[in-house]
Amino acid sequence: MNIILFGAPGAGKGTQANFLIKEFDLIQISTGDMLRDIVKCKTELGKKVEKIMANGDLVSDDIIFSLISNRLNNKDIKNGFIFDGFPRNLKQAKKLDEIINDNNIHLDFVFHIDVDEEILTSRIENRAKYEITTRKDDTSAVLIERLKVYNRETKPVLDYYSDKKILNVIDGMGTIDEVSSSIFRIIKNDFKVD
Ligand code: ADP
């Protein structure tokens, strides 16, 4: 089973991704995690990526495309994967269509964990204030910037999947359990798993 998970910063995407990975034995393909690994290497590329991420901007599509195609070549994805953080703009979504076609991959579910803007903003402020994080891009100012970038670049991708009639919008304003139940209900309905 192959899944794409969308959610603005503060929407709870990471938490739900973890549930799905455990339940369905999926491989997580997180472009954010892959980029953080590159930053750790302190190469020229690492330094460049670090700056972009620290500002909350998007890393160039070329870098993302080479990360994704390398990752999909790895045979461990055969049981299924979950894309977390990709595609993040329309160009990436169209590239993903090509990759899917070329590799005969079937996309089973696209979820958007939907949370109102005001709630996101207050979650973001709380997260920056009270949660211990090692991420440089989790300060309130950068999170707000990431939210802007999400609205500008990633929201059109949601419309793209909605037009294709494969977008499942999940109410992300309930409890963590309520959100995961909504996601699991949709999967179980379509997959007829127990
Ligand atoms: P979030 O917690 O907001 O989902 P991620 O861990 O997915 O954040 O991404 C962190 C940062 O990494 C982004 O703000 C961006 O700079 C960069 N990034 C991650 N994925 C992509 C992508 N697909 N395209 C461009 N930049 C990306």
PDB file of N, CA, C and O and ligand atoms in Angstrom, residues 7-10 13-14 30-33 35-36 49 52-61 64 68 84-89 92 127 135 137-138 142-143 146-147 149-150, ligand 1:
ATOM      1  N   GLY A   7      -0.046  17.619   5.363  1.00  0.00           N
ATOM      2  CA  GLY A   7      -0.497  18.347   6.542  1.00  0.00           C
ATOM      3  C   GLY A   7       0.418  19.533   6.739  1.00  0.00           C
ATOM      4  O   GLY A   7       1.632  19.423   6.571  1.00  0.00           O
ATOM      5  N   ALA A   8      -0.178  20.667   7.077  1.00  0.00           N
ATOM      6  CA  ALA A   8       0.615  21.869   7.329  1.00  0.00           C
ATOM      7  C   ALA A   8       1.467  21.658   8.585  1.00  0.00           C
ATOM      8  O   ALA A   8       1.187  20.748   9.368  1.00  0.00           O
ATOM      9  N   PRO A   9       2.479  22.496   8.794  1.00  0.00           N
ATOM     10  CA  PRO A   9       3.218  22.404  10.061  1.00  0.00           C
ATOM     11  C   PRO A   9       2.229  22.554  11.215  1.00  0.00           C
ATOM     12  O   PRO A   9       1.407  23.461  11.206  1.00  0.00           O
ATOM     13  N   GLY A  10       2.277  21.633  12.157  1.00  0.00           N
ATOM     14  CA  GLY A  10       1.355  21.698  13.301  1.00  0.00           C
ATOM     15  C   GLY A  10       0.092  20.883  13.100  1.00  0.00           C
ATOM     16  O   GLY A  10      -0.742  20.794  14.003  1.00  0.00           O
ATOM     17  N   LYS A  13       0.937  15.625  11.236  1.00  0.00           N
ATOM     18  CA  LYS A  13       1.281  14.676  10.170  1.00  0.00           C
ATOM     19  C   LYS A  13       2.275  13.606  10.647  1.00  0.00           C
ATOM     20  O   LYS A  13       2.098  12.425  10.356  1.00  0.00           O
ATOM     21  N   GLY A  14       3.287  14.033  11.383  1.00  0.00           N
ATOM     22  CA  GLY A  14       4.326  13.100  11.858  1.00  0.00           C
ATOM     23  C   GLY A  14       3.728  12.010  12.741  1.00  0.00           C
ATOM     24  O   GLY A  14       4.052  10.827  12.584  1.00  0.00           O
ATOM     25  N   SER A  30      10.572  10.344   4.009  1.00  0.00           N
ATOM     26  CA  SER A  30      10.415  11.721   4.467  1.00  0.00           C
ATOM     27  C   SER A  30      11.532  12.568   3.880  1.00  0.00           C
ATOM     28  O   SER A  30      12.710  12.384   4.212  1.00  0.00           O
ATOM     29  N   THR A  31      11.159  13.477   2.982  1.00  0.00           N
ATOM     30  CA  THR A  31      12.197  14.319   2.378  1.00  0.00           C
ATOM     31  C   THR A  31      12.839  15.215   3.451  1.00  0.00           C
ATOM     32  O   THR A  31      14.031  15.489   3.387  1.00  0.00           O
ATOM     33  N   GLY A  32      12.045  15.628   4.440  1.00  0.00           N
ATOM     34  CA  GLY A  32      12.597  16.436   5.538  1.00  0.00           C
ATOM     35  C   GLY A  32      13.722  15.675   6.257  1.00  0.00           C
ATOM     36  O   GLY A  32      14.806  16.207   6.479  1.00  0.00           O
ATOM     37  N   ASP A  33      13.467  14.389   6.601  1.00  0.00           N
ATOM     38  CA  ASP A  33      14.492  13.575   7.280  1.00  0.00           C
ATOM     39  C   ASP A  33      15.719  13.387   6.385  1.00  0.00           C
ATOM     40  O   ASP A  33      16.855  13.460   6.853  1.00  0.00           O
ATOM     41  N   LEU A  35      16.790  15.348   4.078  1.00  0.00           N
ATOM     42  CA  LEU A  35      17.534  16.613   4.005  1.00  0.00           C
ATOM     43  C   LEU A  35      18.301  16.873   5.305  1.00  0.00           C
ATOM     44  O   LEU A  35      19.443  17.344   5.279  1.00  0.00           O
ATOM     45  N   ARG A  36      17.689  16.531   6.449  1.00  0.00           N
ATOM     46  CA  ARG A  36      18.406  16.717   7.723  1.00  0.00           C
ATOM     47  C   ARG A  36      19.657  15.844   7.773  1.00  0.00           C
ATOM     48  O   ARG A  36      20.680  16.243   8.333  1.00  0.00           O
ATOM     49  N   VAL A  49      21.755  23.526   1.921  1.00  0.00           N
ATOM     50  CA  VAL A  49      20.433  23.026   2.324  1.00  0.00           C
ATOM     51  C   VAL A  49      20.074  23.542   3.725  1.00  0.00           C
ATOM     52  O   VAL A  49      18.932  23.937   3.994  1.00  0.00           O
ATOM     53  N   ILE A  52      18.628  27.060   3.623  1.00  0.00           N
ATOM     54  CA  ILE A  52      17.264  27.110   3.059  1.00  0.00           C
ATOM     55  C   ILE A  52      16.252  26.620   4.096  1.00  0.00           C
ATOM     56  O   ILE A  52      15.223  27.252   4.330  1.00  0.00           O
ATOM     57  N   MET A  53      16.585  25.483   4.742  1.00  0.00           N
ATOM     58  CA  MET A  53      15.657  24.915   5.725  1.00  0.00           C
ATOM     59  C   MET A  53      15.490  25.844   6.924  1.00  0.00           C
ATOM     60  O   MET A  53      14.390  25.997   7.440  1.00  0.00           O
ATOM     61  N   ALA A  54      16.583  26.463   7.335  1.00  0.00           N
ATOM     62  CA  ALA A  54      16.516  27.355   8.505  1.00  0.00           C
ATOM     63  C   ALA A  54      15.618  28.559   8.238  1.00  0.00           C
ATOM     64  O   ALA A  54      15.070  29.145   9.164  1.00  0.00           O
ATOM     65  N   ASN A  55      15.465  28.914   6.957  1.00  0.00           N
ATOM     66  CA  ASN A  55      14.558  30.023   6.626  1.00  0.00           C
ATOM     67  C   ASN A  55      13.125  29.558   6.406  1.00  0.00           C
ATOM     68  O   ASN A  55      12.237  30.388   6.198  1.00  0.00           O
ATOM     69  N   GLY A  56      12.921  28.259   6.368  1.00  0.00           N
ATOM     70  CA  GLY A  56      11.569  27.734   6.125  1.00  0.00           C
ATOM     71  C   GLY A  56      11.194  27.676   4.657  1.00  0.00           C
ATOM     72  O   GLY A  56      10.040  27.434   4.314  1.00  0.00           O
ATOM     73  N   ASP A  57      12.188  27.905   3.771  1.00  0.00           N
ATOM     74  CA  ASP A  57      11.909  27.856   2.332  1.00  0.00           C
ATOM     75  C   ASP A  57      12.004  26.425   1.798  1.00  0.00           C
ATOM     76  O   ASP A  57      12.481  25.537   2.497  1.00  0.00           O
ATOM     77  N   LEU A  58      11.630  26.261   0.540  1.00  0.00           N
ATOM     78  CA  LEU A  58      11.743  24.935  -0.077  1.00  0.00           C
ATOM     79  C   LEU A  58      13.115  24.751  -0.719  1.00  0.00           C
ATOM     80  O   LEU A  58      13.641  25.656  -1.377  1.00  0.00           O
ATOM     81  N   VAL A  59      13.658  23.572  -0.535  1.00  0.00           N
ATOM     82  CA  VAL A  59      14.914  23.172  -1.178  1.00  0.00           C
ATOM     83  C   VAL A  59      14.610  22.942  -2.666  1.00  0.00           C
ATOM     84  O   VAL A  59      13.479  22.602  -3.032  1.00  0.00           O
ATOM     85  N   SER A  60      15.621  23.117  -3.525  1.00  0.00           N
ATOM     86  CA  SER A  60      15.338  23.076  -4.973  1.00  0.00           C
ATOM     87  C   SER A  60      14.800  21.710  -5.416  1.00  0.00           C
ATOM     88  O   SER A  60      15.168  20.664  -4.873  1.00  0.00           O
ATOM     89  N   ASP A  61      13.938  21.767  -6.420  1.00  0.00           N
ATOM     90  CA  ASP A  61      13.306  20.545  -6.909  1.00  0.00           C
ATOM     91  C   ASP A  61      14.342  19.518  -7.372  1.00  0.00           C
ATOM     92  O   ASP A  61      14.167  18.321  -7.175  1.00  0.00           O
ATOM     93  N   ILE A  64      15.589  17.494  -4.534  1.00  0.00           N
ATOM     94  CA  ILE A  64      14.516  16.598  -4.067  1.00  0.00           C
ATOM     95  C   ILE A  64      14.332  15.423  -5.039  1.00  0.00           C
ATOM     96  O   ILE A  64      14.232  14.266  -4.617  1.00  0.00           O
ATOM     97  N   ILE A  68      14.590  11.450  -4.145  1.00  0.00           N
ATOM     98  CA  ILE A  68      13.436  10.553  -4.283  1.00  0.00           C
ATOM     99  C   ILE A  68      13.755   9.395  -5.226  1.00  0.00           C
ATOM    100  O   ILE A  68      13.460   8.237  -4.914  1.00  0.00           O
ATOM    101  N   ASP A  84       6.071  11.488   3.049  1.00  0.00           N
ATOM    102  CA  ASP A  84       5.834  12.489   4.090  1.00  0.00           C
ATOM    103  C   ASP A  84       6.676  13.712   3.715  1.00  0.00           C
ATOM    104  O   ASP A  84       7.895  13.652   3.736  1.00  0.00           O
ATOM    105  N   GLY A  85       6.012  14.773   3.296  1.00  0.00           N
ATOM    106  CA  GLY A  85       6.751  15.987   2.926  1.00  0.00           C
ATOM    107  C   GLY A  85       7.018  16.114   1.428  1.00  0.00           C
ATOM    108  O   GLY A  85       7.667  17.059   0.994  1.00  0.00           O
ATOM    109  N   PHE A  86       6.535  15.170   0.675  1.00  0.00           N
ATOM    110  CA  PHE A  86       6.701  15.166  -0.779  1.00  0.00           C
ATOM    111  C   PHE A  86       5.436  14.607  -1.398  1.00  0.00           C
ATOM    112  O   PHE A  86       4.929  13.605  -0.889  1.00  0.00           O
ATOM    113  N   PRO A  87       4.902  15.155  -2.466  1.00  0.00           N
ATOM    114  CA  PRO A  87       5.334  16.363  -3.178  1.00  0.00           C
ATOM    115  C   PRO A  87       4.883  17.637  -2.450  1.00  0.00           C
ATOM    116  O   PRO A  87       3.851  17.655  -1.803  1.00  0.00           O
ATOM    117  N   ARG A  88       5.681  18.670  -2.576  1.00  0.00           N
ATOM    118  CA  ARG A  88       5.419  19.887  -1.818  1.00  0.00           C
ATOM    119  C   ARG A  88       5.050  21.068  -2.707  1.00  0.00           C
ATOM    120  O   ARG A  88       4.712  22.123  -2.215  1.00  0.00           O
ATOM    121  N   ASN A  89       5.176  20.904  -4.003  1.00  0.00           N
ATOM    122  CA  ASN A  89       4.692  21.932  -4.941  1.00  0.00           C
ATOM    123  C   ASN A  89       4.202  21.206  -6.206  1.00  0.00           C
ATOM    124  O   ASN A  89       4.370  19.986  -6.329  1.00  0.00           O
ATOM    125  N   GLN A  92       6.700  19.150  -8.269  1.00  0.00           N
ATOM    126  CA  GLN A  92       7.023  17.863  -7.640  1.00  0.00           C
ATOM    127  C   GLN A  92       5.881  16.861  -7.842  1.00  0.00           C
ATOM    128  O   GLN A  92       6.119  15.664  -8.054  1.00  0.00           O
ATOM    129  N   ARG A 127       4.085  24.916  20.309  1.00  0.00           N
ATOM    130  CA  ARG A 127       5.157  23.958  20.004  1.00  0.00           C
ATOM    131  C   ARG A 127       6.512  24.648  20.159  1.00  0.00           C
ATOM    132  O   ARG A 127       7.430  24.098  20.767  1.00  0.00           O
ATOM    133  N   ARG A 135      15.349  20.941  16.263  1.00  0.00           N
ATOM    134  CA  ARG A 135      15.221  21.484  14.912  1.00  0.00           C
ATOM    135  C   ARG A 135      15.322  22.997  14.919  1.00  0.00           C
ATOM    136  O   ARG A 135      14.569  23.676  15.595  1.00  0.00           O
ATOM    137  N   ASP A 137      14.463  24.866  12.610  1.00  0.00           N
ATOM    138  CA  ASP A 137      13.340  25.509  11.925  1.00  0.00           C
ATOM    139  C   ASP A 137      12.048  25.396  12.726  1.00  0.00           C
ATOM    140  O   ASP A 137      10.975  25.585  12.195  1.00  0.00           O
ATOM    141  N   ASP A 138      12.150  25.084  14.032  1.00  0.00           N
ATOM    142  CA  ASP A 138      10.953  25.012  14.860  1.00  0.00           C
ATOM    143  C   ASP A 138      10.773  26.237  15.760  1.00  0.00           C
ATOM    144  O   ASP A 138      10.064  26.169  16.749  1.00  0.00           O
ATOM    145  N   VAL A 142      10.015  30.890  12.151  1.00  0.00           N
ATOM    146  CA  VAL A 142      10.247  30.023  10.986  1.00  0.00           C
ATOM    147  C   VAL A 142       9.027  29.133  10.731  1.00  0.00           C
ATOM    148  O   VAL A 142       8.661  28.879   9.579  1.00  0.00           O
ATOM    149  N   LEU A 143       8.376  28.704  11.820  1.00  0.00           N
ATOM    150  CA  LEU A 143       7.168  27.890  11.632  1.00  0.00           C
ATOM    151  C   LEU A 143       6.086  28.682  10.901  1.00  0.00           C
ATOM    152  O   LEU A 143       5.399  28.157  10.029  1.00  0.00           O
ATOM    153  N   ARG A 146       7.038  28.703   7.382  1.00  0.00           N
ATOM    154  CA  ARG A 146       6.754  27.402   6.765  1.00  0.00           C
ATOM    155  C   ARG A 146       5.263  27.254   6.448  1.00  0.00           C
ATOM    156  O   ARG A 146       4.890  26.663   5.447  1.00  0.00           O
ATOM    157  N   LEU A 147       4.442  27.818   7.333  1.00  0.00           N
ATOM    158  CA  LEU A 147       2.996  27.781   7.083  1.00  0.00           C
ATOM    159  C   LEU A 147       2.638  28.595   5.839  1.00  0.00           C
ATOM    160  O   LEU A 147       1.833  28.165   5.012  1.00  0.00           O
ATOM    161  N   VAL A 149       4.649  29.221   3.303  1.00  0.00           N
ATOM    162  CA  VAL A 149       5.151  28.467   2.141  1.00  0.00           C
ATOM    163  C   VAL A 149       4.200  27.311   1.827  1.00  0.00           C
ATOM    164  O   VAL A 149       3.895  27.030   0.673  1.00  0.00           O
ATOM    165  N   TYR A 150       3.683  26.686   2.879  1.00  0.00           N
ATOM    166  CA  TYR A 150       2.725  25.586   2.687  1.00  0.00           C
ATOM    167  C   TYR A 150       1.487  26.095   1.953  1.00  0.00           C
ATOM    168  O   TYR A 150       1.022  25.488   0.986  1.00  0.00           O
TER     169      TYR A 150
HETATM  170  P1  ADP B   1       7.257  19.598   8.390  1.00  0.00           P
HETATM  171  O1  ADP B   1       7.514  19.229   9.803  1.00  0.00           O
HETATM  172  O2  ADP B   1       6.802  21.017   8.225  1.00  0.00           O
HETATM  173  O3  ADP B   1       6.407  18.649   7.652  1.00  0.00           O
HETATM  174  P2  ADP B   1       9.626  18.579   6.970  1.00  0.00           P
HETATM  175  O4  ADP B   1      10.431  17.850   7.954  1.00  0.00           O
HETATM  176  O5  ADP B   1       8.811  17.793   6.002  1.00  0.00           O
HETATM  177  O6  ADP B   1       8.687  19.646   7.724  1.00  0.00           O
HETATM  178  O7  ADP B   1      10.554  19.587   6.125  1.00  0.00           O
HETATM  179  C1  ADP B   1      11.409  20.504   6.747  1.00  0.00           C
HETATM  180  C2  ADP B   1      12.038  21.417   5.693  1.00  0.00           C
HETATM  181  O8  ADP B   1      12.738  20.621   4.720  1.00  0.00           O
HETATM  182  C3  ADP B   1      11.053  22.249   4.863  1.00  0.00           C
HETATM  183  O9  ADP B   1      10.692  23.436   5.506  1.00  0.00           O
HETATM  184  C4  ADP B   1      11.870  22.480   3.586  1.00  0.00           C
HETATM  185  O10 ADP B   1      12.849  23.474   3.791  1.00  0.00           O
HETATM  186  C5  ADP B   1      12.605  21.163   3.411  1.00  0.00           C
HETATM  187  N1  ADP B   1      11.845  20.191   2.572  1.00  0.00           N
HETATM  188  C6  ADP B   1      11.311  19.011   2.983  1.00  0.00           C
HETATM  189  N2  ADP B   1      10.710  18.368   1.980  1.00  0.00           N
HETATM  190  C7  ADP B   1      10.841  19.158   0.886  1.00  0.00           C
HETATM  191  C8  ADP B   1      10.419  19.057  -0.469  1.00  0.00           C
HETATM  192  N3  ADP B   1       9.706  18.006  -0.909  1.00  0.00           N
HETATM  193  N4  ADP B   1      10.747  20.073  -1.313  1.00  0.00           N
HETATM  194  C9  ADP B   1      11.449  21.129  -0.903  1.00  0.00           C
HETATM  195  N5  ADP B   1      11.879  21.291   0.359  1.00  0.00           N
HETATM  196  C10 ADP B   1      11.576  20.323   1.260  1.00  0.00           C
END
